[in-house]
Tab-separated table of C-alpha atoms in Angstrom:
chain	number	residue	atom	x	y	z
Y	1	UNK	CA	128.050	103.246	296.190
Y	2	UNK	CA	124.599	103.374	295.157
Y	3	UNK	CA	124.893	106.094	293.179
Y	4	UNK	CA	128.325	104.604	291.483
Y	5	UNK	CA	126.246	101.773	290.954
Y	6	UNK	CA	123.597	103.597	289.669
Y	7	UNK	CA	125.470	105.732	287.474
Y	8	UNK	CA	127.046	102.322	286.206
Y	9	UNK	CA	124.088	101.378	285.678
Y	10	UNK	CA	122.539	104.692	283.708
Y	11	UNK	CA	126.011	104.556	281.287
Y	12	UNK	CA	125.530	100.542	280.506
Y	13	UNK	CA	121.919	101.296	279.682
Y	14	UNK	CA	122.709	103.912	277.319
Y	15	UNK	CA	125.677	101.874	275.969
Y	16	UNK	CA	122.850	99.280	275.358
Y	17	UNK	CA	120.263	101.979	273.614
Y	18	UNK	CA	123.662	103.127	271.578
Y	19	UNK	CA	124.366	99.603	270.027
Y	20	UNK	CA	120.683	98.834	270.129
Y	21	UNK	CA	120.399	102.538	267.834
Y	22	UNK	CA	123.487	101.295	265.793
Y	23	UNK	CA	121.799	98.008	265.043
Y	24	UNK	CA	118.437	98.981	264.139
Y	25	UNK	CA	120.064	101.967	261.987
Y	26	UNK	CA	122.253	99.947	260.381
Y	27	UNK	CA	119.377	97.198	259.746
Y	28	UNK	CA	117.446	99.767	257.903
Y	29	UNK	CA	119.997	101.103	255.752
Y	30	UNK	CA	120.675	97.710	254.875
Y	31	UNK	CA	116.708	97.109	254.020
Y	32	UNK	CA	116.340	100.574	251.940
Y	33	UNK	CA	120.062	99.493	250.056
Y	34	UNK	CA	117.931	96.079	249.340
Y	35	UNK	CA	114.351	97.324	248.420
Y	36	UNK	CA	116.695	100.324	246.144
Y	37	UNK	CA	118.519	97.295	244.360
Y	38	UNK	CA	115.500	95.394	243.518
Y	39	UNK	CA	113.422	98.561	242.936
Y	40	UNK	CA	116.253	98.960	239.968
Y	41	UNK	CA	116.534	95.558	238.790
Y	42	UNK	CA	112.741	94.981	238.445
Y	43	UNK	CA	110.532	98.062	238.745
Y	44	UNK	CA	107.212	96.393	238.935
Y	45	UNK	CA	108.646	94.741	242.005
Y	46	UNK	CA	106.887	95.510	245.523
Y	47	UNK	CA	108.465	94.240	248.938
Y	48	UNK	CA	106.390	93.003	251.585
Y	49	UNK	CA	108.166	93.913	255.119
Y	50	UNK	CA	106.995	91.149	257.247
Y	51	UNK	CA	106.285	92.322	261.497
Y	52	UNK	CA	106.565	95.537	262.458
Y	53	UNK	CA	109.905	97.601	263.926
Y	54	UNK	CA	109.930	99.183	267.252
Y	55	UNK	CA	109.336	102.745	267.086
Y	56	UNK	CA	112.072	104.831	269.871
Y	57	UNK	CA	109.558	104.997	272.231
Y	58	UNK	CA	109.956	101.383	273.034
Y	59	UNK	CA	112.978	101.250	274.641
Y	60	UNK	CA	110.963	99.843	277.666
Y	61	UNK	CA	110.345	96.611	275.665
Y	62	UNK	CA	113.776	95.980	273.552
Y	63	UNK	CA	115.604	93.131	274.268
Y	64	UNK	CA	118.557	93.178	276.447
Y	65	UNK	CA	120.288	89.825	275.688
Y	66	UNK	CA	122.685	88.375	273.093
Y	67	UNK	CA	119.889	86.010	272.401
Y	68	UNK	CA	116.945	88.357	271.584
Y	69	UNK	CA	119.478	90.296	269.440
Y	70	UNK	CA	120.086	87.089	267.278
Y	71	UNK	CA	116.475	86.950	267.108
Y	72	UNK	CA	116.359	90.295	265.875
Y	73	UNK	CA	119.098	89.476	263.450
Y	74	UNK	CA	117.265	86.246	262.396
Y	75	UNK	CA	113.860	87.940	261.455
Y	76	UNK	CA	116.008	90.693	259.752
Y	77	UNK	CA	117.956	88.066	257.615
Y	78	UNK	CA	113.990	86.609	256.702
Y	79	UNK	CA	112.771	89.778	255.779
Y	80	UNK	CA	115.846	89.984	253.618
Y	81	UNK	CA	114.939	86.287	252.098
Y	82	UNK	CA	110.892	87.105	251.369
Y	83	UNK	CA	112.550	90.259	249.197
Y	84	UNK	CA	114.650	88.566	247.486
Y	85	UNK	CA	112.379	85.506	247.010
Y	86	UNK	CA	109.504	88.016	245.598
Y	87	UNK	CA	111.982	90.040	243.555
Y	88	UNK	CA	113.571	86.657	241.597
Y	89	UNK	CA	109.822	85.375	241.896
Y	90	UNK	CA	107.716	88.713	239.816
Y	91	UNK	CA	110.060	89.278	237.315
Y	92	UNK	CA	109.545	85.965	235.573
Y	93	UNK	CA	106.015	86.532	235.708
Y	94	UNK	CA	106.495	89.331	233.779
Y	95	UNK	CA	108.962	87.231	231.471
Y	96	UNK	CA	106.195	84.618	230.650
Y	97	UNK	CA	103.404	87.501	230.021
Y	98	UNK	CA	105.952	89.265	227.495
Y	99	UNK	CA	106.330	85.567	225.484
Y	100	UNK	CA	102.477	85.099	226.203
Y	101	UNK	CA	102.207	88.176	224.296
Y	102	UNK	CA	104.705	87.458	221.349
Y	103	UNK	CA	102.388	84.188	220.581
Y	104	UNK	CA	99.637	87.058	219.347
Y	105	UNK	CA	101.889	88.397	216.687
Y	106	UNK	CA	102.053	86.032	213.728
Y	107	UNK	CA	103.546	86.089	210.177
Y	108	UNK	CA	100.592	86.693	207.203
Y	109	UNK	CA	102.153	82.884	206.066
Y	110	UNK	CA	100.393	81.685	209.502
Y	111	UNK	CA	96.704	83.540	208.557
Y	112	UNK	CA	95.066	81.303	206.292
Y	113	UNK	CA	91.659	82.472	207.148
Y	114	UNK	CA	92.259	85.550	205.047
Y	115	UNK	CA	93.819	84.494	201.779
Y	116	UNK	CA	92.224	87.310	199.521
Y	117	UNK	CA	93.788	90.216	201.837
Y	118	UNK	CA	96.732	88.709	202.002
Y	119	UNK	CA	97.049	88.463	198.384
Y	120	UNK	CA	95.611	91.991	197.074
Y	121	UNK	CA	98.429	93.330	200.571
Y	122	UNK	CA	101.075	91.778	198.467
Y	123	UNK	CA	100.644	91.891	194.812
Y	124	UNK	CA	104.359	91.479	193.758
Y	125	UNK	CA	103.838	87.970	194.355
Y	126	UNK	CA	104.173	86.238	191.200
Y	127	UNK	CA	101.278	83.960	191.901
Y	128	UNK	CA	98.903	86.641	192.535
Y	129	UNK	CA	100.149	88.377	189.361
Y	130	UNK	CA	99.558	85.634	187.297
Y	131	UNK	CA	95.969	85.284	188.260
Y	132	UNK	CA	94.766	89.100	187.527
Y	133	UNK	CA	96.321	88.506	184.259
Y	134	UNK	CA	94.739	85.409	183.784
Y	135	UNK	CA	91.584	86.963	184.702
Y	136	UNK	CA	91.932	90.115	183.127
Y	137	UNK	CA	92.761	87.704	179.252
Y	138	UNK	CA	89.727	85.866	179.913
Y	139	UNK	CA	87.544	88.945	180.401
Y	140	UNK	CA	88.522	90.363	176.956
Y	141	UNK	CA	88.137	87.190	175.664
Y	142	UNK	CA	84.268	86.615	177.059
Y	143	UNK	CA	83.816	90.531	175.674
Y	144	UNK	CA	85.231	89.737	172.346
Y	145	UNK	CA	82.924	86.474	171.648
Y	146	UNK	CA	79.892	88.187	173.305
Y	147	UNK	CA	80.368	91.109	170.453
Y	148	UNK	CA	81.708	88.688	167.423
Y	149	UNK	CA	79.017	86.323	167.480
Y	150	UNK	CA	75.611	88.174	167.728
Y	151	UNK	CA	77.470	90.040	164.616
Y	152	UNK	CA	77.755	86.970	162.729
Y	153	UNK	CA	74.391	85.491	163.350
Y	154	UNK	CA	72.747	88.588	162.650
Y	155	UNK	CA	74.436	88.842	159.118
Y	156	UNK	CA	74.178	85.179	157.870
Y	157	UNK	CA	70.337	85.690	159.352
Y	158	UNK	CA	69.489	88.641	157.227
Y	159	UNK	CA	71.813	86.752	153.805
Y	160	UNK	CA	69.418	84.031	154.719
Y	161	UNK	CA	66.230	86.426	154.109
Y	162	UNK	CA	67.470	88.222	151.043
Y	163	UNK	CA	67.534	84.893	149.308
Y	164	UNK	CA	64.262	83.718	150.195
Y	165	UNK	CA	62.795	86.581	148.711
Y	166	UNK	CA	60.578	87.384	151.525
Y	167	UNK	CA	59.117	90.793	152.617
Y	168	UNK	CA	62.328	91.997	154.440
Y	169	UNK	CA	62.455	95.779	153.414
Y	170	UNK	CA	65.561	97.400	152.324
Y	171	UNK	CA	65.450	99.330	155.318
Y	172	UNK	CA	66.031	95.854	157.309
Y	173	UNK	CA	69.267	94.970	155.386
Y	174	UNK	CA	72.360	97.140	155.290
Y	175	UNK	CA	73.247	97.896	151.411
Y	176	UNK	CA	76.434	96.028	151.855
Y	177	UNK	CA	74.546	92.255	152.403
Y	178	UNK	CA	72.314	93.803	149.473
Y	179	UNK	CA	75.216	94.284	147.442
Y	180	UNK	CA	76.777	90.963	148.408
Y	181	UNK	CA	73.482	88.778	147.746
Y	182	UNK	CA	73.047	90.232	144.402
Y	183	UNK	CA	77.267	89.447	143.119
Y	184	UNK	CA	76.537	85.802	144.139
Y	185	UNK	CA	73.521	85.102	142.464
Y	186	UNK	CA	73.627	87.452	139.173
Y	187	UNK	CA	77.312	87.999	138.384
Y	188	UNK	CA	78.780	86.809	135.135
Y	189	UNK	CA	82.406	86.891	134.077
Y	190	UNK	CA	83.456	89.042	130.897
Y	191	UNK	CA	84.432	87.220	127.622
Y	192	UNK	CA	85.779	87.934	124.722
Y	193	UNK	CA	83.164	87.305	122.462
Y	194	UNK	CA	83.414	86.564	118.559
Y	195	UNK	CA	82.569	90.258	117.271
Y	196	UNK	CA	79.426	90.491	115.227
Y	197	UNK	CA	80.589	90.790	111.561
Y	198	UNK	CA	82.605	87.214	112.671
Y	199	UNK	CA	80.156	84.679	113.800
Y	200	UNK	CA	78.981	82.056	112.132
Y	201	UNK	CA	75.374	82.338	112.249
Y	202	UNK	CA	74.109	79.503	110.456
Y	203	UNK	CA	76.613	77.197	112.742
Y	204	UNK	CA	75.275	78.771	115.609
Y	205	UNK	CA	71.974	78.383	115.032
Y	206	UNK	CA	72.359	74.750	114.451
Y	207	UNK	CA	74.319	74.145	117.305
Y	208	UNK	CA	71.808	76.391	119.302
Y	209	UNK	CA	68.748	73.860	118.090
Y	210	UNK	CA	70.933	70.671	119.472
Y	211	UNK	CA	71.019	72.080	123.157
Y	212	UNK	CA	67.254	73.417	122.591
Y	213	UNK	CA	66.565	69.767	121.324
Y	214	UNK	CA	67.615	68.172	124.857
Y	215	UNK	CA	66.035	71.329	126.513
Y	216	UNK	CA	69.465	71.772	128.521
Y	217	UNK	CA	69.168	75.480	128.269
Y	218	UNK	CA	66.341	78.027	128.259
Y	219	UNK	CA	66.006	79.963	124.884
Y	220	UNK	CA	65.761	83.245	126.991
Y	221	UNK	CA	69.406	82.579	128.314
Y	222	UNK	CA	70.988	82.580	124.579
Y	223	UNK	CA	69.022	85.892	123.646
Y	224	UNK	CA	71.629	87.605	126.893
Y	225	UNK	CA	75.289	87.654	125.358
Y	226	UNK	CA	76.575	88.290	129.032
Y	227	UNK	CA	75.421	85.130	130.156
Y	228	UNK	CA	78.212	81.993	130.671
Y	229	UNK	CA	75.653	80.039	128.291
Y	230	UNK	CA	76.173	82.175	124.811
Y	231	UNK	CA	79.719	82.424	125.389
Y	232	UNK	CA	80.328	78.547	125.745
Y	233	UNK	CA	77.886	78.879	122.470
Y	234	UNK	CA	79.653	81.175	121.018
Y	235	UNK	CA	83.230	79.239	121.570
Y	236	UNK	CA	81.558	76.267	120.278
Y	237	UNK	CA	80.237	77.924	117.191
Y	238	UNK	CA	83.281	80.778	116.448
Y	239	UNK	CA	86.285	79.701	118.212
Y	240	UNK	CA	86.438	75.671	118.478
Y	241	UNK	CA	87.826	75.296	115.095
Y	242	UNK	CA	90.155	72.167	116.081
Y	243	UNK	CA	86.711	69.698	116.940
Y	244	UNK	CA	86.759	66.719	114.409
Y	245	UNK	CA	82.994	65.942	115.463
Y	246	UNK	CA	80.198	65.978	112.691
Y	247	UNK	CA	77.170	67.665	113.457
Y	248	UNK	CA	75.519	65.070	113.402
Y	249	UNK	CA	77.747	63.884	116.868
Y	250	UNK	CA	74.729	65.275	119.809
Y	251	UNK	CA	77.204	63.737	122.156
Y	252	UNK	CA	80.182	65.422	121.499
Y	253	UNK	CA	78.271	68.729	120.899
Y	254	UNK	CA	76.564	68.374	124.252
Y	255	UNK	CA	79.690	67.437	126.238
Y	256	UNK	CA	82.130	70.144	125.029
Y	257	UNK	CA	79.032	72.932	125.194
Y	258	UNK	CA	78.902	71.989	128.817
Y	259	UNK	CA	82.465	71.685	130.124
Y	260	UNK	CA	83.067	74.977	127.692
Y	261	UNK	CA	79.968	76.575	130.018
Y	262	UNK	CA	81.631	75.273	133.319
Y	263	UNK	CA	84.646	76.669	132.165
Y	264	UNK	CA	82.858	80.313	131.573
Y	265	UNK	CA	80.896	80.222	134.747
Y	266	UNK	CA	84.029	79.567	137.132
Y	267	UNK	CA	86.429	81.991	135.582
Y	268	UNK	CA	88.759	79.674	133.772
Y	269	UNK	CA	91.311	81.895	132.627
Y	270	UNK	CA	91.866	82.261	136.013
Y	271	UNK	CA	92.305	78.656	137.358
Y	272	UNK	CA	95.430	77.208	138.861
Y	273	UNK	CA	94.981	74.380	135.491
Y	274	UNK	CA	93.372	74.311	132.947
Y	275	UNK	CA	93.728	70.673	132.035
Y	276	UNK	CA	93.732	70.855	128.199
Y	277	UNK	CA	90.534	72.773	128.803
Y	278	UNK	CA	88.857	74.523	125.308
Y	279	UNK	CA	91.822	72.952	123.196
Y	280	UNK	CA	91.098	71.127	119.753
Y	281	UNK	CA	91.947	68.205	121.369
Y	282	UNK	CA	89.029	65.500	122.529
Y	283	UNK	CA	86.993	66.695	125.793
Y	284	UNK	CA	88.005	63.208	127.113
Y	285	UNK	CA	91.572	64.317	126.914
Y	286	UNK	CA	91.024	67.064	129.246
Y	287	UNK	CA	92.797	66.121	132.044
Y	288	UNK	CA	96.257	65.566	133.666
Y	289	UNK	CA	97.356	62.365	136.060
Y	290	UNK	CA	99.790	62.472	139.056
Y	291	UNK	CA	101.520	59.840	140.404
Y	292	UNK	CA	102.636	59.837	144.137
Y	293	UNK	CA	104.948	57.265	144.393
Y	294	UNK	CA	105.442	57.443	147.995
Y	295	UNK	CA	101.903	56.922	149.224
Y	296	UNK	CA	99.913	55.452	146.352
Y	297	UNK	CA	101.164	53.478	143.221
Y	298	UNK	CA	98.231	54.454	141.455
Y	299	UNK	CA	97.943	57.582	139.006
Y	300	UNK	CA	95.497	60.243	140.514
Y	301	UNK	CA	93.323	61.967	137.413
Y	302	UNK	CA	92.558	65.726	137.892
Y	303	UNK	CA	90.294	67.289	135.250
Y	304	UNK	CA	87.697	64.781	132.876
Y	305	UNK	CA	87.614	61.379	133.358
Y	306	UNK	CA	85.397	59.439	130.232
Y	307	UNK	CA	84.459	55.824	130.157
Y	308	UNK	CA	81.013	54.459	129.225
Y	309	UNK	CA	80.340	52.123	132.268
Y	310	UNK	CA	79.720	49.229	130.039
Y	311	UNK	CA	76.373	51.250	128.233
Y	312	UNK	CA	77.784	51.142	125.146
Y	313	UNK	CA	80.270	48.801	122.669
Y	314	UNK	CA	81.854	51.352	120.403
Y	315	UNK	CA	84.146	50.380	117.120
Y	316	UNK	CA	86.673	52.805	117.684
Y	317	UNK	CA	86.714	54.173	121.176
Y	318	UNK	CA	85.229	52.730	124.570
Y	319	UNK	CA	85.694	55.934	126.265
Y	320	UNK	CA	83.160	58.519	124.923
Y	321	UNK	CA	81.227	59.713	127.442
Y	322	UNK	CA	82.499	61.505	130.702
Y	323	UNK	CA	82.135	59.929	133.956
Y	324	UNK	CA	83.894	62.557	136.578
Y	325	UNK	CA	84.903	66.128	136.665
Y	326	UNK	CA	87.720	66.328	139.478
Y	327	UNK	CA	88.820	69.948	139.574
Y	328	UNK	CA	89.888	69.741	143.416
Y	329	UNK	CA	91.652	73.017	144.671
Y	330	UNK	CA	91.813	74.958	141.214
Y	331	UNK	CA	90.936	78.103	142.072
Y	332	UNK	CA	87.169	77.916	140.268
Y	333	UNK	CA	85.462	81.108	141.384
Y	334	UNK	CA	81.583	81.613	140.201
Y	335	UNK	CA	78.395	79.387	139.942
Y	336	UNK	CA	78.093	75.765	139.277
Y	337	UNK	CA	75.712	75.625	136.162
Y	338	UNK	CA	73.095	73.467	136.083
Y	339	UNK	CA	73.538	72.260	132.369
Y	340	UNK	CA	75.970	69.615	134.235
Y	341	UNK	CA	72.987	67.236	134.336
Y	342	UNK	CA	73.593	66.597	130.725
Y	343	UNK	CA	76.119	64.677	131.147
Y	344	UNK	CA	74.004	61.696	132.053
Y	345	UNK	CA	76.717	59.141	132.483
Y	346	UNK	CA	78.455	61.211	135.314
Y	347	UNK	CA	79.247	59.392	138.366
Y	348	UNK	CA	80.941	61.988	140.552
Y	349	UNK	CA	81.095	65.760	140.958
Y	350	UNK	CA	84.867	66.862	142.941
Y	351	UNK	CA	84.960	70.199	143.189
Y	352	UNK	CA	85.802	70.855	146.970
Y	353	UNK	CA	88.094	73.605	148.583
Y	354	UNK	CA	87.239	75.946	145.131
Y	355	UNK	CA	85.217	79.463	145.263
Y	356	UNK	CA	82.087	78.132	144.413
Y	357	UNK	CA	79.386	80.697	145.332
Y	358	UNK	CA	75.869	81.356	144.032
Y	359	UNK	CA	72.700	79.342	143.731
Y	360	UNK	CA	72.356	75.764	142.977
Y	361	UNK	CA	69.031	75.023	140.844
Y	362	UNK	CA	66.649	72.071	141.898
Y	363	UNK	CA	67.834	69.973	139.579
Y	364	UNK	CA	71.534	70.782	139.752
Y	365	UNK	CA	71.959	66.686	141.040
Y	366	UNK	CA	69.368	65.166	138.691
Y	367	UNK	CA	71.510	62.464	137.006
Y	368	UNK	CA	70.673	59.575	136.942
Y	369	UNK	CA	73.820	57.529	137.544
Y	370	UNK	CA	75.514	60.179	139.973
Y	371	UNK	CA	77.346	58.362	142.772
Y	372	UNK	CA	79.350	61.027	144.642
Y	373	UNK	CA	79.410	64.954	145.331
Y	374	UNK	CA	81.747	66.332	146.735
Y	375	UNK	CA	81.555	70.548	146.998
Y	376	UNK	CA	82.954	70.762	150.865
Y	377	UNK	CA	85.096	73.889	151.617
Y	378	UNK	CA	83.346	76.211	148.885
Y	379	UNK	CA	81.139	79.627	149.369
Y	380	UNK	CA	78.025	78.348	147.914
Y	381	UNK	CA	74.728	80.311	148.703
Y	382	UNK	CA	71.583	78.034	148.072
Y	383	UNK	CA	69.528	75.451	149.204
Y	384	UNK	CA	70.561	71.905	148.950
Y	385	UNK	CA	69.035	70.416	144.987
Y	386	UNK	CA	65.991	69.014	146.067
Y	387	UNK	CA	65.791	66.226	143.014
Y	388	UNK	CA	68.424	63.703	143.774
Y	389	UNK	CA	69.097	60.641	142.323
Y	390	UNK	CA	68.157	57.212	143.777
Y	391	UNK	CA	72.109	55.981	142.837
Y	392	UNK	CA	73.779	58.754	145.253
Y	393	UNK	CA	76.372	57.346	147.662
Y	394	UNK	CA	77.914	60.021	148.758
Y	395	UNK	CA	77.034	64.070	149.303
Y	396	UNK	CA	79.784	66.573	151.043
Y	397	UNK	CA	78.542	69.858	151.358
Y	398	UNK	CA	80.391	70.747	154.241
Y	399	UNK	CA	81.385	74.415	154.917
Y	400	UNK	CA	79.263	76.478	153.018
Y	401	UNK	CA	76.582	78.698	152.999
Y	402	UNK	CA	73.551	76.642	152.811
Y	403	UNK	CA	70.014	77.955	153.378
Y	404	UNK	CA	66.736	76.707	153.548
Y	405	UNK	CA	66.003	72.846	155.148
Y	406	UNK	CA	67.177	69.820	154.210
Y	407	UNK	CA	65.185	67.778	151.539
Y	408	UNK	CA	63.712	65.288	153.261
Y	409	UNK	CA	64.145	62.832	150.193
Y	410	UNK	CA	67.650	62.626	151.392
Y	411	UNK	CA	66.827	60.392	154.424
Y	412	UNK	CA	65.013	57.833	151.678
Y	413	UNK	CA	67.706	56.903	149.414
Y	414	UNK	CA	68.686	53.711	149.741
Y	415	UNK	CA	72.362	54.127	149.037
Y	416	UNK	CA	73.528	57.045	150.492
Y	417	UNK	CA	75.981	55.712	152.810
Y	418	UNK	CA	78.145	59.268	153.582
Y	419	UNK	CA	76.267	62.537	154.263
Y	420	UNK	CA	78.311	65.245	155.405
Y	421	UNK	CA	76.272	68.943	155.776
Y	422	UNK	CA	78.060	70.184	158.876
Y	423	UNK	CA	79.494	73.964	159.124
Y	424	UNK	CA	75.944	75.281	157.699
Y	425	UNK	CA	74.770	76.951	160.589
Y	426	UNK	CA	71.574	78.705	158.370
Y	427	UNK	CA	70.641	74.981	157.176
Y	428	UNK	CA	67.839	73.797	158.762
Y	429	UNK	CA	65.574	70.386	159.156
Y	430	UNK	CA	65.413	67.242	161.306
Y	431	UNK	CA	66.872	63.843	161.113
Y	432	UNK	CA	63.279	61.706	159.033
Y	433	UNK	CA	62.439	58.374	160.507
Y	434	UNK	CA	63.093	56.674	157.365
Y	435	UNK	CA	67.277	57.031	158.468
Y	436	UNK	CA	67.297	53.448	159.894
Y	437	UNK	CA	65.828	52.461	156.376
Y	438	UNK	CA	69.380	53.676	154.502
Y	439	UNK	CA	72.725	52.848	154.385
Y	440	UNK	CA	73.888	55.672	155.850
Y	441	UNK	CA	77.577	55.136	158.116
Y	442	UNK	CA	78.300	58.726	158.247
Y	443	UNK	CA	76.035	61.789	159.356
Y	444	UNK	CA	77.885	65.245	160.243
Y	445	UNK	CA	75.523	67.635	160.907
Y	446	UNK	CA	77.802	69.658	162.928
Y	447	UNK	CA	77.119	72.904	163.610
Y	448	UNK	CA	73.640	72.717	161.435
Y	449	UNK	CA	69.917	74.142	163.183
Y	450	UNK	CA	68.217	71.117	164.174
């Protein structure tokens, strides 16, 4: 019996160790299936195996009963949980890092720190496009004025010394400006004169001792047939055979010798109107009127204008004498003689937006009942007339190519009310104290070396 029992005993022990074997190999296969899955799912994963499993040798200290082998089942099923718990639990970790790291990688729209790179990275970019070329204009334009203008000063400088007559060498100015200087101040236009075996000498010569008489015109100019004096002589003598004037008439003589030498000096032939000029009929009749009805009811006279400005009481006619040349736009190309101050009943000069070029003399102005002058928009290469009258209102010189400084007598007449020298840059001079003396409203000196 005690063996039976023993042997009993032996076969339920091992029946124990069997299931106990079965359990514990089954619980492992289940563990490595588990740690396999989760190894798959989330490789950077790691299990922690909480307590310890009994190694064979053990069998001394396994449990026997149905309630230790719950146990074991229990802690199995929370070694199970903690796996799965740290599996669900890393992986979102990971998640979170992988959006932490997105955050780093922004669009250039977001960099505003670096607007230059971005710009020059991505030049098809209309607005980046537009400002190269906007750049790229305005450099050409800075290069262009930086070479123009030093040009331009540099040749009105060395116009400005050729005139003055000072000891700039030929060497100093090109032969061009030479050239130039010399047309403007010598040139005369080329007339038909009266040929020799045709002129009326003894008319001539009497005609020659009038202008002499009122010293209007230098002897030494008459002996030089290429001069715009002996041709308006020489018309007046040969050609004018319509004049009903006696020689004994110094006022008609005088009147049609000058407007027959402004007529010479300034290329008439060529003008855009002649206004009746060198016909038989009366210098006084010289001229044209237009009427624009639209903005002004009141006739507009180009050409001469006569009157006598109350001076004289005459039988037959009241309107001897010339008061204003107007010969606006005409296309007058040459110098404005100074036998103009003649005409000593002239009130006003227009002569603007013409070719005008050359010198003016010193006493180019001196008449004594001038009012206005108006010479603006011309090419004339001289220094401003120095004698001017006390009765000016009025001088425009504006756009030329004055020289020299500006009288100072200008800022001491009394009724100069309109001054306008601007667009002179070689003019020169200062703005005299005696300004607040005048009646000057209106100073341009635009564009003028003060």
């Amino acid at each position: 019996d005690s063996i039976s029992v023993s042997t009993a005993a032996t076969g339920a022990t091992s029946l124990m160790a069997t299931e106990e074997d079965d359990i514990e190999t089954g619980k492992m296969a289940k563990r490595d299936g588990l740690v396999k899955s989760s190894s798959k799912s989330m490789p950077t994963a790691t299990a922690t195996v909480v307590g310890s499993i009994p190694d064979a040798d053990e069998h001394a200290m396994r449990p026997r009963s149905d309630r230790d082998l719950a146990a074991i089942v229990n802690a199995d099923n929370l070694v199970e949980a903690k796996l799965v718990e740290e599996g669900n639990r890393k992986p979102a970790a990971k998640k979170k890092k992988k959006r932490g790291s997105k955050k780093v990688v922004t669009h250039p729209d977001d960099i505003q720190d670096e607007p230059k790179r971005y710009c020059f990275n991505h030049l098809k970019r209309r607005g980046c496009i537009g400002l190269i070329a906007v750049a790229i204009v305005l450099l050409i334009a800075i290069i262009v004025v930086s070479i123009t203008v030093p040009a331009s000063r540099s040749t009105s400088s060395t116009t400005s010394a050729a005139l003055d007559g000072g000891a700039t060498t030929s060497s100093e100015i090109p032969v061009q400006d030479v050239e130039t200087t010399v047309e403007d101040v010598a040139e005369a236009p080329e007339v038909d004169l009266t040929p020799p075996e045709e002129v009326d000498s003894e008319r001539m010569a009497a005609l020659k001792r009038v202008i002499q008489f009122y010293d209007i015109t230098p002897a030494e100019v008459f002996a030089d047939s290429s001069t715009p004096q002996y041709a308006a002589l020489d018309w007046l003598a040969n050609k004018d055979t319509g004049s009903s004037y006696s020689m004994a008439d110094d006022v008609r003589i005088l009147q049609r010798y000058v407007l027959a030498t402004l007529f010479y000096s300034t290329r008439g032939d060529n003008w855009e109107n002649k206004y009746n000029f060198l016909s038989e009929e009366h210098e006084c009749k010289w001229f044209e009127t237009e009427k624009d009805w639209i903005l002004d009811m009141s006739p507009t006279t180009h050409g001469i204008k006569c009157g006598d400005g109350g001076w004289f009481d005459f039988e037959e006619s009241d309107d001897e004498h010339i008061m204003e040349i107007r010969l606006e736009s005409n296309n007058l190309d040459g110098q404005l003689p100074s036998e103009i101050n003649a005409l000593f009943l002239l009130n006003g000069i227009y002569m603007n937006n013409n070719k005008l070029r050359g010198k003016l003399d010193s006493d180019a102005f001196d008449i004594p009942n001038l009012r206005e002058v108006e010479l603006q928009q011309n090419d004339i290469f001289a220094e401003i007339p120095t004698e001017l009258p006390d009765s000016l209102e009025k001088l425009d010189m504006t756009s030329n190519r004055l020289v020299g400084q500006i009288p100072s007598k200008i800022w001491t007449l009394e009724n100069l009310s309109y001054l306008s020298l601007g667009n002179n840059p070689d003019l020169t001079g200062s703005i005299g104290a005696e300004v607040d003396q005048t009646k000057l409203q209106v100073i341009n000196l635009n564009d003028v070396d003060l």
